[in-house]
CSV table of C-alpha atoms in Angstrom, one decimal:
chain,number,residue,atom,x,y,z
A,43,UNK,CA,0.0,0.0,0.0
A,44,UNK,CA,2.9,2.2,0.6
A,45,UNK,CA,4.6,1.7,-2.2
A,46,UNK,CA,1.4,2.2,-4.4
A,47,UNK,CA,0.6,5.5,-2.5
A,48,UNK,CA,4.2,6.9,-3.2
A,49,UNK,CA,4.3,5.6,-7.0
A,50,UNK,CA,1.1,8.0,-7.1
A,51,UNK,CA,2.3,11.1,-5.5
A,52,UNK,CA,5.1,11.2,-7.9
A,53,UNK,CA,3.1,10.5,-11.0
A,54,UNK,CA,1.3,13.8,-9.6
A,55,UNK,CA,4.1,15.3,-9.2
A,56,UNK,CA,5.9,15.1,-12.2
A,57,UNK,CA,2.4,16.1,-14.1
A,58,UNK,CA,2.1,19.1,-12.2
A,59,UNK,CA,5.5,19.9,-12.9
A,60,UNK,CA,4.9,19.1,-17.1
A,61,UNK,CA,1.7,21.4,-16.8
A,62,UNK,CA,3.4,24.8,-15.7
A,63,UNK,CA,6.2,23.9,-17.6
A,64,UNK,CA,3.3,24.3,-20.8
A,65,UNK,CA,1.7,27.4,-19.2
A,66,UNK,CA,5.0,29.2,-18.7
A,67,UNK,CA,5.6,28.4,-22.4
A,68,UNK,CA,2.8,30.3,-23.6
A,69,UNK,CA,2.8,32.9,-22.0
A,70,UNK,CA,6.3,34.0,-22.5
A,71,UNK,CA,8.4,32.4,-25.6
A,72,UNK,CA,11.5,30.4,-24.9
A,73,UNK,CA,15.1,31.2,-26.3
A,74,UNK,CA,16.5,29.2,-28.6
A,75,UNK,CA,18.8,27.0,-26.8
A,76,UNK,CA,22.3,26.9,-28.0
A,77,UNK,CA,25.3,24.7,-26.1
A,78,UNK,CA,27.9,26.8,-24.7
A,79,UNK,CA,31.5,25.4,-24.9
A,80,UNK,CA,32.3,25.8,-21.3
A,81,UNK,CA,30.3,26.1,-18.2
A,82,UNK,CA,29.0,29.4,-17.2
A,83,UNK,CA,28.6,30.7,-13.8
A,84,UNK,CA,25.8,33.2,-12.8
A,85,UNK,CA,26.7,36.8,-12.4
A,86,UNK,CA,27.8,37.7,-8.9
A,87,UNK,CA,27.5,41.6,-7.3
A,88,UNK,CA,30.5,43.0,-5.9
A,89,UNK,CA,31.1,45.6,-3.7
A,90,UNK,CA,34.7,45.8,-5.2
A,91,UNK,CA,35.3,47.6,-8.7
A,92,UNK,CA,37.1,45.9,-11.3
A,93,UNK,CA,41.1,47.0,-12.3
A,94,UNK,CA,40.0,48.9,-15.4
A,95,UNK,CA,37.0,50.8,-13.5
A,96,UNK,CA,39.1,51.4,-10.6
A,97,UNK,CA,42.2,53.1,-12.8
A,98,UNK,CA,39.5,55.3,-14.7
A,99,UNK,CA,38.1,56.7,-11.2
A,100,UNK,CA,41.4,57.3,-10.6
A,101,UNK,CA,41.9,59.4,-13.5
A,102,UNK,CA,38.5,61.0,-12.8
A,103,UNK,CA,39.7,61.9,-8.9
A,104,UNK,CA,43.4,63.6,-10.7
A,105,UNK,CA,40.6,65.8,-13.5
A,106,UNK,CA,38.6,66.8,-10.0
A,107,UNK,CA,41.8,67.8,-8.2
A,108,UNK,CA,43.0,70.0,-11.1
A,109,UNK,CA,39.6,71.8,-11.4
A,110,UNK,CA,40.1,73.0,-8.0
A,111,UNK,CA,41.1,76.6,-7.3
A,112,UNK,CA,44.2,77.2,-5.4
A,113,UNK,CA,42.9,77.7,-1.9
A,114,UNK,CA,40.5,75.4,-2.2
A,115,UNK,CA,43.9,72.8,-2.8
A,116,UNK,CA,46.0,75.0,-0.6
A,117,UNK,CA,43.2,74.2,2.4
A,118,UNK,CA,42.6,70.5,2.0
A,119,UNK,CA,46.7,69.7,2.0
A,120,UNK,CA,46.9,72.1,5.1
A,121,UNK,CA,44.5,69.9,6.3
A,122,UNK,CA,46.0,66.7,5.3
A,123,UNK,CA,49.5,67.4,6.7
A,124,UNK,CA,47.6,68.2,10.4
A,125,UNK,CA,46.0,64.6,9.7
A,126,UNK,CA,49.9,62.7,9.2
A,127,UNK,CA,50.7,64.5,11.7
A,128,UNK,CA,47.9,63.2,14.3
A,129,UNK,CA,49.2,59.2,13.1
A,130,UNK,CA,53.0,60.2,13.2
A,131,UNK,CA,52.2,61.3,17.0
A,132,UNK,CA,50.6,58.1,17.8
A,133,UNK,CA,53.0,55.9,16.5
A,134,UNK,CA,55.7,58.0,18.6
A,135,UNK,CA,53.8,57.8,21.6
A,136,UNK,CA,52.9,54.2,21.6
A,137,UNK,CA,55.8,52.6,19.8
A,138,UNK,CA,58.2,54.9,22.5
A,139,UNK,CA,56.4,53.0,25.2
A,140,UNK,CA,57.5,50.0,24.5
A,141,UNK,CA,61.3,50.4,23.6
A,142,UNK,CA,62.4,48.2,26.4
A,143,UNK,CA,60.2,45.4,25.8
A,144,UNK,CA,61.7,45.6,22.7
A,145,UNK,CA,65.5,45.8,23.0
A,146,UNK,CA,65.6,42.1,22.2
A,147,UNK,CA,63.0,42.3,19.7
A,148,UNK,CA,63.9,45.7,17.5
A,149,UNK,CA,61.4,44.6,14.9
A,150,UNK,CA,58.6,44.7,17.8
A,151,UNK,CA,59.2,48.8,18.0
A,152,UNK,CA,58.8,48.7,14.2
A,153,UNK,CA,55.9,46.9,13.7
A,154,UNK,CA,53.7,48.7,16.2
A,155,UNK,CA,54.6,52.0,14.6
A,156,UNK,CA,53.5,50.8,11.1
A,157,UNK,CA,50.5,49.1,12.7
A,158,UNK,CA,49.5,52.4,14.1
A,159,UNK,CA,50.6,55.3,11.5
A,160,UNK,CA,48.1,54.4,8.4
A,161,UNK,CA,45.1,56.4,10.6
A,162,UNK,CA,46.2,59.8,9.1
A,163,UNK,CA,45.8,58.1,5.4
A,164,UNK,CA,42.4,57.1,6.6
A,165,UNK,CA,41.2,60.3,7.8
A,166,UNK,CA,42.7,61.6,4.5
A,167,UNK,CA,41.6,59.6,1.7
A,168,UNK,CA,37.6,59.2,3.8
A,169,UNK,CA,38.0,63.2,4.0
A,170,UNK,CA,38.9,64.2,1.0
A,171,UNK,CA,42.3,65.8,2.0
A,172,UNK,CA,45.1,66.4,-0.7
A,173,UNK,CA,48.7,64.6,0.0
A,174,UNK,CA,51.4,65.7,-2.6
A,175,UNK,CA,52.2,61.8,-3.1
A,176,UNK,CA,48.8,61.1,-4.6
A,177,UNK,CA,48.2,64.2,-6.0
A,178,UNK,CA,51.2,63.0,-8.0
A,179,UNK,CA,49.7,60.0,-9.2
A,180,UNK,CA,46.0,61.0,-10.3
A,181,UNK,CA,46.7,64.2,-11.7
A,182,UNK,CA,49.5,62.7,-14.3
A,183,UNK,CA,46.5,60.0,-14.5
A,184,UNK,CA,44.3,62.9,-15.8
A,185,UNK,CA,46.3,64.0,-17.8
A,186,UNK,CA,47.4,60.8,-19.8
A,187,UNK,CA,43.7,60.7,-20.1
A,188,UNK,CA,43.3,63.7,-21.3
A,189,UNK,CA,41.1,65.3,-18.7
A,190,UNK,CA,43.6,67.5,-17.9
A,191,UNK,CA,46.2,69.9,-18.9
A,192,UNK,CA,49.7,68.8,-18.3
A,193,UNK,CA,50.5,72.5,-16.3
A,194,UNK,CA,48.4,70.9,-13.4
A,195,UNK,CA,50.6,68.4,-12.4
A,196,UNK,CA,53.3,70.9,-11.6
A,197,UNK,CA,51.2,73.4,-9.9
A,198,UNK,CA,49.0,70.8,-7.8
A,199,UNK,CA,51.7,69.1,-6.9
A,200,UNK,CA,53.5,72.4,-5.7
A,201,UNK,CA,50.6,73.6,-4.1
A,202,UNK,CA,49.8,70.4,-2.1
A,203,UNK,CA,53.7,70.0,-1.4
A,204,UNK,CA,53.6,73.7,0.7
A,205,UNK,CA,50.3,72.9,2.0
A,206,UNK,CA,51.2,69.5,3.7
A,207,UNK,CA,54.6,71.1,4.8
A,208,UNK,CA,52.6,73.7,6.6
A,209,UNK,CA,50.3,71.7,8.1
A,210,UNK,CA,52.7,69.1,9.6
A,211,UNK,CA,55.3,71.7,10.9
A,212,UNK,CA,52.3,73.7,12.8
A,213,UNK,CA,50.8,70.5,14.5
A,214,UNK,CA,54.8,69.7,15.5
A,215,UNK,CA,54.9,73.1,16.6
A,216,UNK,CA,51.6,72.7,19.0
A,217,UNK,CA,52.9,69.1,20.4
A,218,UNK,CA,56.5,70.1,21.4
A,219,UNK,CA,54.7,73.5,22.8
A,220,UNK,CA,52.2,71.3,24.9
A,221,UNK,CA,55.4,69.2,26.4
A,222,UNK,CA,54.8,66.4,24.7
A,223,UNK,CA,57.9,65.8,22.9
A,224,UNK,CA,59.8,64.6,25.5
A,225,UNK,CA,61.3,61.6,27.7
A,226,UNK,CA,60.8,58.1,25.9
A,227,UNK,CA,59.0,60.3,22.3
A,228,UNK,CA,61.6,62.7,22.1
A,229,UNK,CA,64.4,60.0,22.2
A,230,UNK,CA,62.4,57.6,19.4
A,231,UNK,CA,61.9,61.6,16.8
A,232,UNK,CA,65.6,62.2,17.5
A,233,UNK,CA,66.8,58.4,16.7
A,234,UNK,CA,64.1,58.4,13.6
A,235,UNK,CA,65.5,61.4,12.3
A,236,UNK,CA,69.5,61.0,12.6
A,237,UNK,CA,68.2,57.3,10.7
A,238,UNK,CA,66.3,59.3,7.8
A,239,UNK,CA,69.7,61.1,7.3
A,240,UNK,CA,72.5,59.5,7.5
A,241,UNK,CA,71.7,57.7,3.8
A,242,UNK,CA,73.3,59.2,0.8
A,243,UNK,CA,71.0,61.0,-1.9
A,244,UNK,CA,70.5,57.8,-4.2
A,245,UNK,CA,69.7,55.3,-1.7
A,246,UNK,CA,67.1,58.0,0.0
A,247,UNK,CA,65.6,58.8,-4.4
A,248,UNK,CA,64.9,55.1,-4.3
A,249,UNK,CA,63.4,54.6,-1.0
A,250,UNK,CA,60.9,57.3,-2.2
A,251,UNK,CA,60.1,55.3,-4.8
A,252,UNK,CA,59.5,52.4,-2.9
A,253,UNK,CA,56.8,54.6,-0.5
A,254,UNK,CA,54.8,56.5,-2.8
A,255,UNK,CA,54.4,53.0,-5.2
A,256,UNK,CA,52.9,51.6,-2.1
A,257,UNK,CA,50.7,54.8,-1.0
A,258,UNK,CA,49.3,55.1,-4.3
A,259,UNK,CA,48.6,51.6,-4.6
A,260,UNK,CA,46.7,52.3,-1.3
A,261,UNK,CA,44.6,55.0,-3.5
A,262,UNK,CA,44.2,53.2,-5.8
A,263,UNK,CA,42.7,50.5,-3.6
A,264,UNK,CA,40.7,52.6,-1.2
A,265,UNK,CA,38.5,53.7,-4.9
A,266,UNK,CA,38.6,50.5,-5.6
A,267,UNK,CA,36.4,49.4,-2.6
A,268,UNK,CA,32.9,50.5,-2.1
A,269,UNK,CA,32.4,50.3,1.6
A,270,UNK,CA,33.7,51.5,4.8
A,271,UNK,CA,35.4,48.3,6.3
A,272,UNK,CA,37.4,47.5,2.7
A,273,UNK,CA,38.8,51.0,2.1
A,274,UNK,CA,40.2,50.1,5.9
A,275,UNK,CA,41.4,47.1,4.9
A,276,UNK,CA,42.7,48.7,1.7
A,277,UNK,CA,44.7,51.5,3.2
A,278,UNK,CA,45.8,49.6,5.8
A,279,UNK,CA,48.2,47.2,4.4
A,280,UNK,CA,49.7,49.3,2.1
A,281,UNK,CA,50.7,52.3,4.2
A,282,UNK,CA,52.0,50.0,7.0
A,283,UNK,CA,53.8,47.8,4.9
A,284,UNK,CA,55.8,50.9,3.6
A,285,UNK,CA,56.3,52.4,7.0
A,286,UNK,CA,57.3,48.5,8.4
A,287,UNK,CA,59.6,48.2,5.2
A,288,UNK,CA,61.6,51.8,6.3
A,289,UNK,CA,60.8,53.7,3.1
A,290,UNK,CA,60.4,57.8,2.8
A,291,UNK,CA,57.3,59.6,2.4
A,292,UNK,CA,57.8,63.0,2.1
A,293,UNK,CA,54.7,64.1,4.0
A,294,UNK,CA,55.3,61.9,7.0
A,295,UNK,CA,58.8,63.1,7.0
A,296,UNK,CA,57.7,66.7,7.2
A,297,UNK,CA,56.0,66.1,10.9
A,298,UNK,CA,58.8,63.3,11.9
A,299,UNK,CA,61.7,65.8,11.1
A,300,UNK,CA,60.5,68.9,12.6
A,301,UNK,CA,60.2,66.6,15.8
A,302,UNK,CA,63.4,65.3,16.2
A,303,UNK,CA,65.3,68.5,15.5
A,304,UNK,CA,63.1,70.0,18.1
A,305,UNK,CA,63.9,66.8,20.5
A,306,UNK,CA,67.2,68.3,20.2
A,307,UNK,CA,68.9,66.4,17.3
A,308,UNK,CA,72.4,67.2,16.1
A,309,UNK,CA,71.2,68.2,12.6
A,310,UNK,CA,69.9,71.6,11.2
A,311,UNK,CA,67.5,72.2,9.0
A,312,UNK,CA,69.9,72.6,5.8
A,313,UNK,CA,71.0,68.9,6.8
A,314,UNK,CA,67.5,67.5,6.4
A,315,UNK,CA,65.9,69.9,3.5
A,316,UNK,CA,69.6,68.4,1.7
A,317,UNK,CA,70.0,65.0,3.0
A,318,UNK,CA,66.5,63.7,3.3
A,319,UNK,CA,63.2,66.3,1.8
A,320,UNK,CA,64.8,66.9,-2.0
A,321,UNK,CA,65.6,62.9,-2.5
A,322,UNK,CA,62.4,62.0,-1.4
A,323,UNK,CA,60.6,64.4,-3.2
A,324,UNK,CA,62.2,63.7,-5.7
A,325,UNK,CA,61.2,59.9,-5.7
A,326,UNK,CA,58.1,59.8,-4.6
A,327,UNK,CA,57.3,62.1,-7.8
A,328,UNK,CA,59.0,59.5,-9.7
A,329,UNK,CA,57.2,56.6,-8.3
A,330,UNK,CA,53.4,58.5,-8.8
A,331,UNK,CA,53.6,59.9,-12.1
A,332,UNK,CA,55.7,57.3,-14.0
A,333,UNK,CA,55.4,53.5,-11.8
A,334,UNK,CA,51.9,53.8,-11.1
A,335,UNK,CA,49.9,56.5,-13.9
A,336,UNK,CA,52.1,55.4,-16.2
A,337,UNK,CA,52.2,51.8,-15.7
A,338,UNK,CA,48.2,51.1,-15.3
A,339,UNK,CA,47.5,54.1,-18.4
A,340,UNK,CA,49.4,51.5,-20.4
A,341,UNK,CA,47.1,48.5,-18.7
A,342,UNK,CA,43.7,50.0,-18.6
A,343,UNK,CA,43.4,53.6,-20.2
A,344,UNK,CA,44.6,55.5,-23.3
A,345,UNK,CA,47.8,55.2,-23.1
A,346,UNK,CA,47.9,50.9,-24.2
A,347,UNK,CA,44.8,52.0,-26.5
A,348,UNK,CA,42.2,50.3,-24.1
A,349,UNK,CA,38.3,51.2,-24.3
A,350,UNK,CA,36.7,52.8,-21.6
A,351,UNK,CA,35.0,50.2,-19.0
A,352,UNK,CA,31.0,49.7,-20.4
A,353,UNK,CA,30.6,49.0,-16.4
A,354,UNK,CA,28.6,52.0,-15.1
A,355,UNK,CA,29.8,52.9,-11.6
A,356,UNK,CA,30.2,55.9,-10.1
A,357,UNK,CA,33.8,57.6,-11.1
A,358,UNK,CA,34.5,60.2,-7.9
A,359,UNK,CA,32.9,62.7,-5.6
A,360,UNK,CA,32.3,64.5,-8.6
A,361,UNK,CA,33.0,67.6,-6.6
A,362,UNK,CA,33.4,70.1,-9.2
A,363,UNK,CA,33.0,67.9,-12.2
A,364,UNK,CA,29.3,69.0,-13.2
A,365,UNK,CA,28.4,72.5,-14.7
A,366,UNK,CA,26.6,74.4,-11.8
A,367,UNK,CA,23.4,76.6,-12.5
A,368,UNK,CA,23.0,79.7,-13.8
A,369,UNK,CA,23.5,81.3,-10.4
A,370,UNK,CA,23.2,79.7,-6.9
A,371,UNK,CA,21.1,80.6,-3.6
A,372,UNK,CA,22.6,83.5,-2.6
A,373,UNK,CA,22.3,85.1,-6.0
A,374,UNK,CA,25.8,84.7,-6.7
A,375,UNK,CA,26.8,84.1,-10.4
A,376,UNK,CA,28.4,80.9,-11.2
A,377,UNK,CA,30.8,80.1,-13.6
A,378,UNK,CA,31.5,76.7,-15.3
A,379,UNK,CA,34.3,74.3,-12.8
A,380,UNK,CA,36.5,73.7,-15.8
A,381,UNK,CA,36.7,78.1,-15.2
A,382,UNK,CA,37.2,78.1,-11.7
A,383,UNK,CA,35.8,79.7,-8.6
A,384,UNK,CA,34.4,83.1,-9.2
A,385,UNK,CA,36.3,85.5,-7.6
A,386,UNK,CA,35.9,87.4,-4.1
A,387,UNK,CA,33.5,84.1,-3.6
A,388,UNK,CA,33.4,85.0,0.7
A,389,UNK,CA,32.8,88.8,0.3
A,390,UNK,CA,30.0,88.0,-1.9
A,391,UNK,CA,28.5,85.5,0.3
A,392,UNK,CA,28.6,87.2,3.5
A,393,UNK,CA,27.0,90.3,2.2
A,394,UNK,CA,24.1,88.2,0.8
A,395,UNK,CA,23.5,86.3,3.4
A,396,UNK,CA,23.5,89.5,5.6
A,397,UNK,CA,21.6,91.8,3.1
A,398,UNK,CA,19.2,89.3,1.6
A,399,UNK,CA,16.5,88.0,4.6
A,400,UNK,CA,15.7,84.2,4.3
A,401,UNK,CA,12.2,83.1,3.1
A,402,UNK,CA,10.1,82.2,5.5
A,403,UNK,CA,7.4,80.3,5.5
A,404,UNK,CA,4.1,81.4,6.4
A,405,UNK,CA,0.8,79.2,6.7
A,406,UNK,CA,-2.5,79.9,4.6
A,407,UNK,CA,-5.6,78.7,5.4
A,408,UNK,CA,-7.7,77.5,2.6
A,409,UNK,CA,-10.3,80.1,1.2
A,410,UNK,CA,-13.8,78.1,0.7
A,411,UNK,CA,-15.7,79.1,-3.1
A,412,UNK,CA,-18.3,77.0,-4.7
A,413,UNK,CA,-15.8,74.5,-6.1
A,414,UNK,CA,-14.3,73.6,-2.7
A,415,UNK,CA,-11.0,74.8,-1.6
A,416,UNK,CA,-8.5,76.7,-3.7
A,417,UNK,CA,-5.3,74.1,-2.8
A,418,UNK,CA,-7.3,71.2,-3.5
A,419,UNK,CA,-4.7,68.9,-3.5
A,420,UNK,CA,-3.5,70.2,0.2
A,421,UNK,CA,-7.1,70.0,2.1
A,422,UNK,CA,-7.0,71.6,5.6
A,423,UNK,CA,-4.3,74.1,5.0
A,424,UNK,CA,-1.4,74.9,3.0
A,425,UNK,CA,2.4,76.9,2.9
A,426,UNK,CA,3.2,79.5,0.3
A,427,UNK,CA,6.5,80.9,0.3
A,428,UNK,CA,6.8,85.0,0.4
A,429,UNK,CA,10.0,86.2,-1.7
A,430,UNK,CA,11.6,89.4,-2.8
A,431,UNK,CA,11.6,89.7,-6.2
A,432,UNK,CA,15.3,89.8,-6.3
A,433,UNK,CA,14.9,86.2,-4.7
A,434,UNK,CA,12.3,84.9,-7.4
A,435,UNK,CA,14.9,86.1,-10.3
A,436,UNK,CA,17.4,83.6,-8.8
């Protein structure tokens, strides 16, 4: 009986199974089947952009940057060499406090310093901050693209150089005025800088080249990912294997040498700016513009006569990539981003904002007539803005 009962249920089974396989064939007309040479695999989402996509956002981020005006790039690489500054402090603080633990164990010192200094490339890749090593990667990106002239690689560059230079030396400034260079930190700045000097110019050019490969690889990464936790993971590894490693990065090197020569190092500043800041300069321009924009431009972009990604993602913040309106809130008349900022931008804007009153809003209640209420789609009341006319022309 079992057996008979079972035979059953799949003889149902099967012609349930034959009858929707009918109905879904008339309603909607089956493909012609072909047989593919090799097994396929279903599409799977990714939160990760390919190479290609990733190298053309890239190029996109270098064609933002050079649309920039200059204090608007002056600003963010002020603000970027505060940022190296806040990990270069940490790493000195925490990887001083273990210097006898590690006596035995030198690369114990090391490796806490690199696992602690990539926070100031987090807060400025997340931030949008300006470091001359990238800057010298996706602006010559740009440009081998042809979204950019070739004069912005020397001006942003430049500009972002003085403004990271500033920015570091200030926040050194602050920490050695708020006693905190000293006892166990101050001996680890001076010992880091006498190290960072006492190579001859070639070995220090190719050292630079070693670092700013790796931090625009860590870029190049961190647009690469598409959420919080893999641009982490992204900058991470990079920037900590470079600092592990002992390569130069000329921003870091801007907070780290100020702070041993103000520990009380036997070096002057001619001795650094000779022995350490033009070689690594020097090569971390080198390792941007030429191992990395050069290299992938001939891999994915116009240089190796690729075609652009058909993948539809988004490229950048696209900051000042789009052509603004006519004029903006405050009245103020824009001009295209390729054109720059309009000028005396804040003097405009303050007077507006304290000669123009806001709109306010103020509530209406519906007049009755023989058809019913005049905001018939807004029953029970309604709000109707009251402008200048100077407001309704913008």
């Amino acid at each position: 009986w079992l057996k008979h009962f079972l035979a059953q249920g799949d003889e149902a089974e099967s012609a349930a199974n034959e009858s929707c396989l009918v109905v879904s064939s008339r309603l909607r007309p089956q493909a012609p089947s072909r047989e593919l040479p090799f097994s396929t695999m279903p599409e799977v989402l990714s939160l990760c952009k390919g190479p290609k996509e990733a190298y053309e956002a890239f190029a996109d981020k270098g064609a933002e940057l050079s649309r920039k005006s200059i204090p608007k790039i002056l600003h963010q690489s002020v603000l970027a060499g505060v940022y190296i500054g806040f990990g270069g402090m940490l790493s000195l603080t925490v990887a001083a406090g273990i210097a006898d633990a590690s006596k035995n164990n030198p690369t114990l010192q090391s490796f806490v310093f690199a696992a602690l200094f990539p926070v100031n490339l987090l807060l400025i890749l997340l931030t949008g901050g300006v470091l001359m090593t990238g800057a010298s990667a996706t602006v010559p990106a740009a440009v081998l693209e042809k979204k950019a002239h070739w004069s912005s690689i020397p001006k942003i560059v430049a500009i972002s150089w003085v403004g990271n230079l500033v920015g570091a030396v200030i926040f050194a400034l602050l920490v050695h005025y708020c006693d905190m260079n000293t006892g166990a930190t101050a001996e680890l700045a001076k010992k880091t800088v006498i190290k960072k000097c006492s190579k001859d110019f070639m070995k220090t050019f190719i050292k630079g080249i070693g670092c700013n490969w790796l931090v625009c690889m860590a870029v190049f990464l961190c647009g690469q990912a598409q959420d919080m936790a893999g641009k982490m993971v992204a900058i991470w590894f990079p920037i900590s294997c470079f600092v592990a490693i002992g390569f130069e990065h000329i921003p870091a090197n801007f907070f780290l040498l100020p702070m041993g020569l103000l520990a009380g190092a036997d070096l002057t500043v001619w001795d650094i700016f000779i022995k350490n800041i033009v070689p690594t300069t020097l090569g971390n321009f080198v390792a941007g513009s030429i191992f990395v924009a050069l290299n992938y431009s001939y891999a994915f972009g116009s240089l190796g006569r690729n075609n652009k990604s058909p993948i539809l993602v988004t490229r950048c913040s696209q900051e000042d990539l789009g052509e603004p309106l006519a004029k903006n809130d405050f009245g103020l008349k824009a001009t295209p981003a390729s054109q720059g900022a309009p000028r005396r931008t804040w003097v405009s804007l303050l007077r507006r904002m304290t000669s123009v009153s806001r709109p306010e809003l103020v509530k209406e209640e519906p007049k009755e007539e023989e058809g019913g209420s005049v905001f018939p789609a807004l029953e029970g009341g309604a709000f109707r803005r009251q402008v200048s006319t100077e407001q309704q022309e913008v």
